[in-house]
PDB file of N, CA and C in Angstrom:
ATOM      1  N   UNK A   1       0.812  -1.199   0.000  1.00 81.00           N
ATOM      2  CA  UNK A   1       0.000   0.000   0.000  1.00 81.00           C
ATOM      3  C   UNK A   1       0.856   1.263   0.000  1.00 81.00           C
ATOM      4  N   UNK A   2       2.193   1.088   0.697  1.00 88.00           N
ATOM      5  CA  UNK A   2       2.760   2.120   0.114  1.00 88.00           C
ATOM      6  C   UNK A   2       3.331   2.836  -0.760  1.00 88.00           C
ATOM      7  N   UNK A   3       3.813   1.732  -1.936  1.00 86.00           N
ATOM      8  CA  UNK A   3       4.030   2.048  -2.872  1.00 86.00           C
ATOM      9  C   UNK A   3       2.459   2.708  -3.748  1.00 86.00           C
ATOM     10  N   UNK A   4       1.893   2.298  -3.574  1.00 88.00           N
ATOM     11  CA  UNK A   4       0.512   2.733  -4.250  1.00 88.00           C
ATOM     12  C   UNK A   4       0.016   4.490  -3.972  1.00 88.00           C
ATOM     13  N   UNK A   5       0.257   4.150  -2.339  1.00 90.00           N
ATOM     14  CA  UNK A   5       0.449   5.904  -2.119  1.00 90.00           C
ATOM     15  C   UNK A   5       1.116   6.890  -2.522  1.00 90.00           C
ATOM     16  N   UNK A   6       2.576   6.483  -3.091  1.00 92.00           N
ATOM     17  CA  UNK A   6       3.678   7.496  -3.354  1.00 92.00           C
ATOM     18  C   UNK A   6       3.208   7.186  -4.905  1.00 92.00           C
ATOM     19  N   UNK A   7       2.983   6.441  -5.642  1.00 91.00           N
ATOM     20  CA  UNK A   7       2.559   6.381  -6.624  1.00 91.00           C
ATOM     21  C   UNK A   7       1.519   7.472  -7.580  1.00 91.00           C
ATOM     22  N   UNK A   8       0.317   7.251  -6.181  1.00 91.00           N
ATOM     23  CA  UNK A   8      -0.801   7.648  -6.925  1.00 91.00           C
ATOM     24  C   UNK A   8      -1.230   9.230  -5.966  1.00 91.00           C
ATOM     25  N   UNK A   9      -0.670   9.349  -5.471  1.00 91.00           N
ATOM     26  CA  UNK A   9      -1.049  10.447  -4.405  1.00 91.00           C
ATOM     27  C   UNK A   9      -0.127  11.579  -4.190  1.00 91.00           C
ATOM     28  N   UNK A  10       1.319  11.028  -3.629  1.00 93.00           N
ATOM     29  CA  UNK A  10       2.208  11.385  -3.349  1.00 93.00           C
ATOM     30  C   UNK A  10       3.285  12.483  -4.786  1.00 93.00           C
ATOM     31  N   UNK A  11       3.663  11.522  -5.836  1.00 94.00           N
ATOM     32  CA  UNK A  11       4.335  11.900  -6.935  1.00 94.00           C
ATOM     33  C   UNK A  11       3.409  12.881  -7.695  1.00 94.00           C
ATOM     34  N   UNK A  12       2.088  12.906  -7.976  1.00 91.00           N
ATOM     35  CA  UNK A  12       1.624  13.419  -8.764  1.00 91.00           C
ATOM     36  C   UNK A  12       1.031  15.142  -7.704  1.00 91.00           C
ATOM     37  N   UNK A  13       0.687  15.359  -6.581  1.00 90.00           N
ATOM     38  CA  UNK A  13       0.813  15.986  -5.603  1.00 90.00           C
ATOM     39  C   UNK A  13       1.940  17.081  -5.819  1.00 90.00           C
ATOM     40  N   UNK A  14       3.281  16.278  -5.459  1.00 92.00           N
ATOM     41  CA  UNK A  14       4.660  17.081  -5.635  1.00 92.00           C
ATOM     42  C   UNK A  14       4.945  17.481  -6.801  1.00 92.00           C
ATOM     43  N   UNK A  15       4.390  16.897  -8.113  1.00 90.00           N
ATOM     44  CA  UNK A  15       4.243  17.859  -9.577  1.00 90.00           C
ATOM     45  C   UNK A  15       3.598  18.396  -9.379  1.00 90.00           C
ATOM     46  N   UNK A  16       2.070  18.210  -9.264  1.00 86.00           N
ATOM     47  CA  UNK A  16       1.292  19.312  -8.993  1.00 86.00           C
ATOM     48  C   UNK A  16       1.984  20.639  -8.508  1.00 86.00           C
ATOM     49  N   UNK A  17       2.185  20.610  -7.121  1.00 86.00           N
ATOM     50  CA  UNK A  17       2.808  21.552  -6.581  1.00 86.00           C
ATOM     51  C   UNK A  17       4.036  22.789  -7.294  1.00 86.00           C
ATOM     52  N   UNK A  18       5.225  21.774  -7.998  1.00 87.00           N
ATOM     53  CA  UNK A  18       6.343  22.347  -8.168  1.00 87.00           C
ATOM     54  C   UNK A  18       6.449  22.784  -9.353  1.00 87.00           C
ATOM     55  N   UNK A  19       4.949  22.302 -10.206  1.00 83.00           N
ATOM     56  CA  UNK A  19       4.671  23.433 -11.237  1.00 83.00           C
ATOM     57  C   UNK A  19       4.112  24.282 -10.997  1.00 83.00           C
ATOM     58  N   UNK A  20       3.197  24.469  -9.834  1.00 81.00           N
ATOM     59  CA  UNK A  20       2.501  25.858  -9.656  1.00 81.00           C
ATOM     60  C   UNK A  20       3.904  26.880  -8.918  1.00 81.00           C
ATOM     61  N   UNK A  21       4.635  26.709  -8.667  1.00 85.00           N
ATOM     62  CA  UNK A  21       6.227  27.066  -8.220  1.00 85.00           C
ATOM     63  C   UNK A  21       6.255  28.231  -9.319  1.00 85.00           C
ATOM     64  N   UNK A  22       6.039  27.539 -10.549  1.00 82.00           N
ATOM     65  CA  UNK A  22       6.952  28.492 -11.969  1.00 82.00           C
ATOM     66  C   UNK A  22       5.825  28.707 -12.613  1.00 82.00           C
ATOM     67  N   UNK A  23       6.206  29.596 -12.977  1.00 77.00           N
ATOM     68  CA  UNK A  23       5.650  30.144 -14.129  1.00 77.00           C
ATOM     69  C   UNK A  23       5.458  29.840 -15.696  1.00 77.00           C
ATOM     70  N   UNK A  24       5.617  28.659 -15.997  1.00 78.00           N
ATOM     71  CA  UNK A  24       5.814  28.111 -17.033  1.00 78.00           C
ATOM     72  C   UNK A  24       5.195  28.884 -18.126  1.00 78.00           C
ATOM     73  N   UNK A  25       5.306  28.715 -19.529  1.00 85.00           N
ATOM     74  CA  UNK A  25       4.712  29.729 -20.755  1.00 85.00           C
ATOM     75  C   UNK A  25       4.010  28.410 -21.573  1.00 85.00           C
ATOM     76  N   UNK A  26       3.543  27.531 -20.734  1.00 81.00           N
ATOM     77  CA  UNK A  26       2.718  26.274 -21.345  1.00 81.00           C
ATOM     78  C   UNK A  26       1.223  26.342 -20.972  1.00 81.00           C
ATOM     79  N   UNK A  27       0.417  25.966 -22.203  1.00 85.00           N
ATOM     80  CA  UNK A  27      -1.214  26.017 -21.568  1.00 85.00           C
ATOM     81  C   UNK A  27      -1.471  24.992 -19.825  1.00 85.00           C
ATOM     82  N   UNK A  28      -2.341  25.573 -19.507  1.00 84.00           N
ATOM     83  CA  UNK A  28      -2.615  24.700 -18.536  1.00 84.00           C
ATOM     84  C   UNK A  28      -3.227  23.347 -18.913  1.00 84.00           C
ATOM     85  N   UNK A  29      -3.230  23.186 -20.004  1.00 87.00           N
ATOM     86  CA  UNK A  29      -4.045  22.149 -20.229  1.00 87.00           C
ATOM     87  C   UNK A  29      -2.968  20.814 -20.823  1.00 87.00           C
ATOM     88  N   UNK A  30      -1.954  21.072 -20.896  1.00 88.00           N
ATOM     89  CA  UNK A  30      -0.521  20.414 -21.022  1.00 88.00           C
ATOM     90  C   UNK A  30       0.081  20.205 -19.570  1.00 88.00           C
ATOM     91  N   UNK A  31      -0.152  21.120 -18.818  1.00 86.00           N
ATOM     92  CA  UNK A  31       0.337  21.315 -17.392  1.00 86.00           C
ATOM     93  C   UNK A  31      -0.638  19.839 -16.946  1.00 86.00           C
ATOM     94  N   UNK A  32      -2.030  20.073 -16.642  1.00 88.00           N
ATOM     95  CA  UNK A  32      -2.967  19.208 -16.468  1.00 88.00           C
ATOM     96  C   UNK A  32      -2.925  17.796 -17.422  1.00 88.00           C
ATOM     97  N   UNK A  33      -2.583  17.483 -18.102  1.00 91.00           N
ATOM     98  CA  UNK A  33      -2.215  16.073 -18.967  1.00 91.00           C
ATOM     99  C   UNK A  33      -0.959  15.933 -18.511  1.00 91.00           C
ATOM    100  N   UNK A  34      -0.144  16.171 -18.437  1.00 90.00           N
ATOM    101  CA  UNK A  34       1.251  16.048 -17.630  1.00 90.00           C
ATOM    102  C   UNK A  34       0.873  15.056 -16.094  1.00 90.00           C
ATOM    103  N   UNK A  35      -0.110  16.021 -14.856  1.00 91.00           N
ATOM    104  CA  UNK A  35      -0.110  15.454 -13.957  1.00 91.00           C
ATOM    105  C   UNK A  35      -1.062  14.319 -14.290  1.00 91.00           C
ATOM    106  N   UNK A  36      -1.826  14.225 -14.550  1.00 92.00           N
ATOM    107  CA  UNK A  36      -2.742  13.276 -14.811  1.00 92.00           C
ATOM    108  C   UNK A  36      -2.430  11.954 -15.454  1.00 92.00           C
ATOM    109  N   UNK A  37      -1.475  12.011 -16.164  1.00 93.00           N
ATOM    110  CA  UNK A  37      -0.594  10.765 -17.023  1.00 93.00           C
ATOM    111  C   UNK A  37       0.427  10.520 -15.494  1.00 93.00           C
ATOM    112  N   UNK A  38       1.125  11.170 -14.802  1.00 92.00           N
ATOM    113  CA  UNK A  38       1.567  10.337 -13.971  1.00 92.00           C
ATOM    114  C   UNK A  38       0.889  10.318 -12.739  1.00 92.00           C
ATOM    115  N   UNK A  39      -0.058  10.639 -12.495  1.00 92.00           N
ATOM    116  CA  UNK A  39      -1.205  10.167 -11.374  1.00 92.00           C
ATOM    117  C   UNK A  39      -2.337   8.747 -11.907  1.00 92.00           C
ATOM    118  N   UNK A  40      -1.867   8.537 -13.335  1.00 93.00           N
ATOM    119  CA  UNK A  40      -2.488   7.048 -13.510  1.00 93.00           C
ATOM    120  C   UNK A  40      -1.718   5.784 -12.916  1.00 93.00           C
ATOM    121  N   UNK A  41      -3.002   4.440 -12.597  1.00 90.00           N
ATOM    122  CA  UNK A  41      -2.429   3.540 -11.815  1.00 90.00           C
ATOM    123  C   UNK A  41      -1.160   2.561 -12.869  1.00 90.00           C
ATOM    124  N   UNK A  42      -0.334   1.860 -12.119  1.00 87.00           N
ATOM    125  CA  UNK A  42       0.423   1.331 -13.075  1.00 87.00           C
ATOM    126  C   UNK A  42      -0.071   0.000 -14.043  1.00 87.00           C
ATOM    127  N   UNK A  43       0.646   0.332 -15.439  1.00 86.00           N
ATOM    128  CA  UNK A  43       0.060  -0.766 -16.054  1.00 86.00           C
ATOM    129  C   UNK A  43       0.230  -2.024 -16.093  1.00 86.00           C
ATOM    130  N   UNK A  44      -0.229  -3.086 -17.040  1.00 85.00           N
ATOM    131  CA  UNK A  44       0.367  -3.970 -16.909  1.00 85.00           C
ATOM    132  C   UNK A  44       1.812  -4.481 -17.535  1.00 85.00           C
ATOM    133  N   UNK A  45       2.088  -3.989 -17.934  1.00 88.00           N
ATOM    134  CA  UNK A  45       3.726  -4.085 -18.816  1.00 88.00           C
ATOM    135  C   UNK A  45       4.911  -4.987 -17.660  1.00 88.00           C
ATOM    136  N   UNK A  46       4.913  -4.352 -15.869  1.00 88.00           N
ATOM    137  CA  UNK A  46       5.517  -5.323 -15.126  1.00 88.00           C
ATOM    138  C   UNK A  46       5.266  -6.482 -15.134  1.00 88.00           C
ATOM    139  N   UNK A  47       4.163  -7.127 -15.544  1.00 89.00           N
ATOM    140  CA  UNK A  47       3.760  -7.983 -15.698  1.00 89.00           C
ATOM    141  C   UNK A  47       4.296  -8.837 -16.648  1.00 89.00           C
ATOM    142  N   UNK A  48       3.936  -8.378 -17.853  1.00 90.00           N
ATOM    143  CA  UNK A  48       4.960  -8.947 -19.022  1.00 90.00           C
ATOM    144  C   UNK A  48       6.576  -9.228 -18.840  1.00 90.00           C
ATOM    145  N   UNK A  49       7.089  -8.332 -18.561  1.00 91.00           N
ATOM    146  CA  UNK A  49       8.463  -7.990 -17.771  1.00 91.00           C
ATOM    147  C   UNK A  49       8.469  -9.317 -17.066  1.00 91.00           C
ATOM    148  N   UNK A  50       7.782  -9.545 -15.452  1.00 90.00           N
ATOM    149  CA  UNK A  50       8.090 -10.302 -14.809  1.00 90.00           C
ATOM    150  C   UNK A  50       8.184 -12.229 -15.505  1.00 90.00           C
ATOM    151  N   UNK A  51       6.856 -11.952 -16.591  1.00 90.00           N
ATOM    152  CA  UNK A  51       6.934 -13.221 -17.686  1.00 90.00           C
ATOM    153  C   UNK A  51       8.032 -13.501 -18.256  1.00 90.00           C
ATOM    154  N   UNK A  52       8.573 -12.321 -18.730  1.00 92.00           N
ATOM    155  CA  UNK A  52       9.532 -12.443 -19.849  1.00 92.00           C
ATOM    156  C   UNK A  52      10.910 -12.874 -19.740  1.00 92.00           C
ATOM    157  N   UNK A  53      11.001 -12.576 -17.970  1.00 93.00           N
ATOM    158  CA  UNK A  53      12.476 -12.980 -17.377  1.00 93.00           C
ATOM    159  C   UNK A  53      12.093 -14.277 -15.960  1.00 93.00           C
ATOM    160  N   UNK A  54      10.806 -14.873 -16.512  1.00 91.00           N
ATOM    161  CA  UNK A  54      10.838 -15.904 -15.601  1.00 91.00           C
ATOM    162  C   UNK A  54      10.628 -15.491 -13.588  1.00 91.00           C
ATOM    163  N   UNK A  55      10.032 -14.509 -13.427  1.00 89.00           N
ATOM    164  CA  UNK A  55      10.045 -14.193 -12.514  1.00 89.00           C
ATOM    165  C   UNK A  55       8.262 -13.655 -11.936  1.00 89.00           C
ATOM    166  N   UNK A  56       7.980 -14.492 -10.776  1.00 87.00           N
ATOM    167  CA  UNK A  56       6.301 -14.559 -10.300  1.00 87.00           C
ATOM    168  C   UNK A  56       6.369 -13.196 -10.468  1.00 87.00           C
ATOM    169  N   UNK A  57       4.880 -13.270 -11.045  1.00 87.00           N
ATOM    170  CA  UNK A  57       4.068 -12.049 -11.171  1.00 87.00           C
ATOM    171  C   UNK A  57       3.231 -11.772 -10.897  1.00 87.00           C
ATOM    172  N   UNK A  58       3.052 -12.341  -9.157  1.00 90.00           N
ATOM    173  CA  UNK A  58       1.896 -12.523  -8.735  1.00 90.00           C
ATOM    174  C   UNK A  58       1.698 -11.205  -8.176  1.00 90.00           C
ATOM    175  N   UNK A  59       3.423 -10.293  -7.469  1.00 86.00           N
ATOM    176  CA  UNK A  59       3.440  -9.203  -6.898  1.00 86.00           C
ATOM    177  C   UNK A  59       2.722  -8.412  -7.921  1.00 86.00           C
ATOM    178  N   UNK A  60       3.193  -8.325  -8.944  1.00 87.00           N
ATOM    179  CA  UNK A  60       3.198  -7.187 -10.057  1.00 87.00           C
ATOM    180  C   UNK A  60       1.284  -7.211 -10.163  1.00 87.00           C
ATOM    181  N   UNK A  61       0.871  -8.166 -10.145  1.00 91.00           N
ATOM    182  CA  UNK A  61      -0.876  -8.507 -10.588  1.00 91.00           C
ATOM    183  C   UNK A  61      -1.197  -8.025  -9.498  1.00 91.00           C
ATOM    184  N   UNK A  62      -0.901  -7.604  -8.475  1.00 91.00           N
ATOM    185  CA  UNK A  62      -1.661  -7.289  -6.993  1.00 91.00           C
ATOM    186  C   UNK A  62      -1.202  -5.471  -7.054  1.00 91.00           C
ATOM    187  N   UNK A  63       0.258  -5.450  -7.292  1.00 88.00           N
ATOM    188  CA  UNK A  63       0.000  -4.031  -7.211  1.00 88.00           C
ATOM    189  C   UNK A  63      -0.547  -3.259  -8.377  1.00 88.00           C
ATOM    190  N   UNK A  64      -1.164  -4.420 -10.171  1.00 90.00           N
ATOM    191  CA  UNK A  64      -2.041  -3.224 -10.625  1.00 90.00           C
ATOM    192  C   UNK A  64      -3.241  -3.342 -10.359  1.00 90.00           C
ATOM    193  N   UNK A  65      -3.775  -4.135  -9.803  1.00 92.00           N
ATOM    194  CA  UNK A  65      -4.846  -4.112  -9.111  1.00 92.00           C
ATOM    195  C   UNK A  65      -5.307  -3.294  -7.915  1.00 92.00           C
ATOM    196  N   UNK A  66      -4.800  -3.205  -6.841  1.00 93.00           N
ATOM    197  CA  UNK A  66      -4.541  -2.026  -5.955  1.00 93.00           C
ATOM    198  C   UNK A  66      -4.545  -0.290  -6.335  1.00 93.00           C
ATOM    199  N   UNK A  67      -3.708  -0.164  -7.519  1.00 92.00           N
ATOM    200  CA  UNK A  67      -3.102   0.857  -7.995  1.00 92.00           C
ATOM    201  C   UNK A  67      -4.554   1.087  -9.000  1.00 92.00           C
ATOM    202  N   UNK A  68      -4.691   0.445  -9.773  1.00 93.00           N
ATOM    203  CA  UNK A  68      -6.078   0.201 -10.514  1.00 93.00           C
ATOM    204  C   UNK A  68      -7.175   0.716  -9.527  1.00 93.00           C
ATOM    205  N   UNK A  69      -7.646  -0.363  -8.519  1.00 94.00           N
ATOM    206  CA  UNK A  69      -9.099   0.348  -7.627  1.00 94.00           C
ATOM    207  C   UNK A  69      -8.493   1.822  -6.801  1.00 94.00           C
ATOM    208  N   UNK A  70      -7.439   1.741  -6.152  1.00 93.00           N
ATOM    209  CA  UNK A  70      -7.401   3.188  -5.929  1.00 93.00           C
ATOM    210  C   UNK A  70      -7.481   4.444  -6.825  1.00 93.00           C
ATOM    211  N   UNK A  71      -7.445   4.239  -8.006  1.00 93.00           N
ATOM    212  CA  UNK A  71      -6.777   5.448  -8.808  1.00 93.00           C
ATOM    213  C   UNK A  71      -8.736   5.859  -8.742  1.00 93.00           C
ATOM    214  N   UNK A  72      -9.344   5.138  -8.422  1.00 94.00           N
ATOM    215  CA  UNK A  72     -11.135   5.969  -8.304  1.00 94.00           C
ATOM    216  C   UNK A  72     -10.971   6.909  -7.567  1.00 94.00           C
ATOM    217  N   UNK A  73     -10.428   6.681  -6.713  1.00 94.00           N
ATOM    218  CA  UNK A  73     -10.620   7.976  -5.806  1.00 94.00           C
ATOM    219  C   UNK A  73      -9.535   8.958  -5.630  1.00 94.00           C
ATOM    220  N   UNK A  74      -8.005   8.337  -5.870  1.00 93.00           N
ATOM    221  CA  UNK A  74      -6.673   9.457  -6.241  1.00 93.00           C
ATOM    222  C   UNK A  74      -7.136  10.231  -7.320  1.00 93.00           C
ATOM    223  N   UNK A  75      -7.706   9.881  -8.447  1.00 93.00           N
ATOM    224  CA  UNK A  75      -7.710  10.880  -9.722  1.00 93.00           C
ATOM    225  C   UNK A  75      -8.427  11.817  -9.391  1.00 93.00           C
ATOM    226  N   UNK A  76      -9.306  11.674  -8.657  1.00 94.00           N
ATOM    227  CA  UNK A  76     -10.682  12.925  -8.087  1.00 94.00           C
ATOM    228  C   UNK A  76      -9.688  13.671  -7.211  1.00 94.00           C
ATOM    229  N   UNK A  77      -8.974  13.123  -6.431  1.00 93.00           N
ATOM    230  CA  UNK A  77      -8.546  13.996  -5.607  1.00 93.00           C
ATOM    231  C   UNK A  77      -7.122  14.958  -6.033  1.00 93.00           C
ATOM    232  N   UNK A  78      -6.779  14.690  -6.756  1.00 91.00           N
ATOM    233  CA  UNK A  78      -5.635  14.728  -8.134  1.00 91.00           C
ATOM    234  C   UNK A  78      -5.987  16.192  -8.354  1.00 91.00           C
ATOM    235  N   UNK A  79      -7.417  16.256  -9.138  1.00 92.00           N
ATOM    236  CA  UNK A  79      -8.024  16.679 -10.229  1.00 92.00           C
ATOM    237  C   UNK A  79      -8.159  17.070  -9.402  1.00 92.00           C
ATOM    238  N   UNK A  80      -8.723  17.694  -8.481  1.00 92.00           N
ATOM    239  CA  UNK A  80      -9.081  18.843  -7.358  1.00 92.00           C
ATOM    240  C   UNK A  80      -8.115  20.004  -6.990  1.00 92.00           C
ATOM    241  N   UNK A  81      -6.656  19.067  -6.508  1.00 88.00           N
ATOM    242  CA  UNK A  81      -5.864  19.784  -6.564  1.00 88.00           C
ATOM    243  C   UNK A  81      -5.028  20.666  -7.528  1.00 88.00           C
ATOM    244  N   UNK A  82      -5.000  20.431  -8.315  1.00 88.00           N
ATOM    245  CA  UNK A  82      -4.587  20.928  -9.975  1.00 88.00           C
ATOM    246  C   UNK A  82      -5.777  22.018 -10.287  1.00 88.00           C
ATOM    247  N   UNK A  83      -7.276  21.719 -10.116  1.00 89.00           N
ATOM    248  CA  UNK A  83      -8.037  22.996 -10.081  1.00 89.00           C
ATOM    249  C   UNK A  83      -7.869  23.953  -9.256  1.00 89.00           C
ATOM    250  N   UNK A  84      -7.701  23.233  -8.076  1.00 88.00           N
ATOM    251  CA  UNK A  84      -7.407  24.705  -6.896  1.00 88.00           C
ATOM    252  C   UNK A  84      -5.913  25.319  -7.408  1.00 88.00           C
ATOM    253  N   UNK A  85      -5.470  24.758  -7.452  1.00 83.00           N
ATOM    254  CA  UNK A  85      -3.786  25.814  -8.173  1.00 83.00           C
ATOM    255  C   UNK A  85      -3.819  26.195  -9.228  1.00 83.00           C
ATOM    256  N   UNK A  86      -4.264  25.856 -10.313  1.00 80.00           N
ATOM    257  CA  UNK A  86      -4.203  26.712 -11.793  1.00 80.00           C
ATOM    258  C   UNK A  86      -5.430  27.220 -12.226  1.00 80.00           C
ATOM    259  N   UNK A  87      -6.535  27.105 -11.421  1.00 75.00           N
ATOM    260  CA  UNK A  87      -7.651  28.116 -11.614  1.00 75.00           C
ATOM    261  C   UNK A  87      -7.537  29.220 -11.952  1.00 75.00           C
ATOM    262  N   UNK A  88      -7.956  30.550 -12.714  1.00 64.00           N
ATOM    263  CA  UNK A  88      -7.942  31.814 -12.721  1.00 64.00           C
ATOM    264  C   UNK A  88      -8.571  32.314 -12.650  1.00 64.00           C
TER     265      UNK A  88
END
């Protein structure tokens, strides 16, 4: 679960944040697809990975699953924060 937190909460949070820092000369709407692509849950590709070199992937299937049902309620809360800072 903690990786899921720094994942889905945590990393996308501290972008959030350290772009509202600068002043960037980019639409907000690039700013906002930016956080939002890394506030998604992880895919399955570790998975493949863990196939591909012979190694259980039972971890990898549990944390996109986890990462998967949480991201219902991280993306809302994501998306909240990114409105309250680049609103005008």
């Amino acid at each position: 679960y903690l990786f899921s937190f720094i994942k889905l909460l945590l990393v996308p949070a501290l972008v959030t944040f350290c772009l509202s820092l600068f002043s960037l000369p980019v639409p907000d709407m690039l700013l906002g697809i930016t956080v939002f692509m890394i506030a998604m849950p992880i895919g399955s590709v570790p998975i493949m990975l863990a196939a591909e070199y012979g190694i259980d992937g039972t971890t990898c299937s549990r944390g996109v699953l986890i990462t998967t049902l949480l991201s219902v309620l991280t993306i809302p809360a994501i998306s909240f924060l990114f409105q309250m800072l680049f609103t005008k």
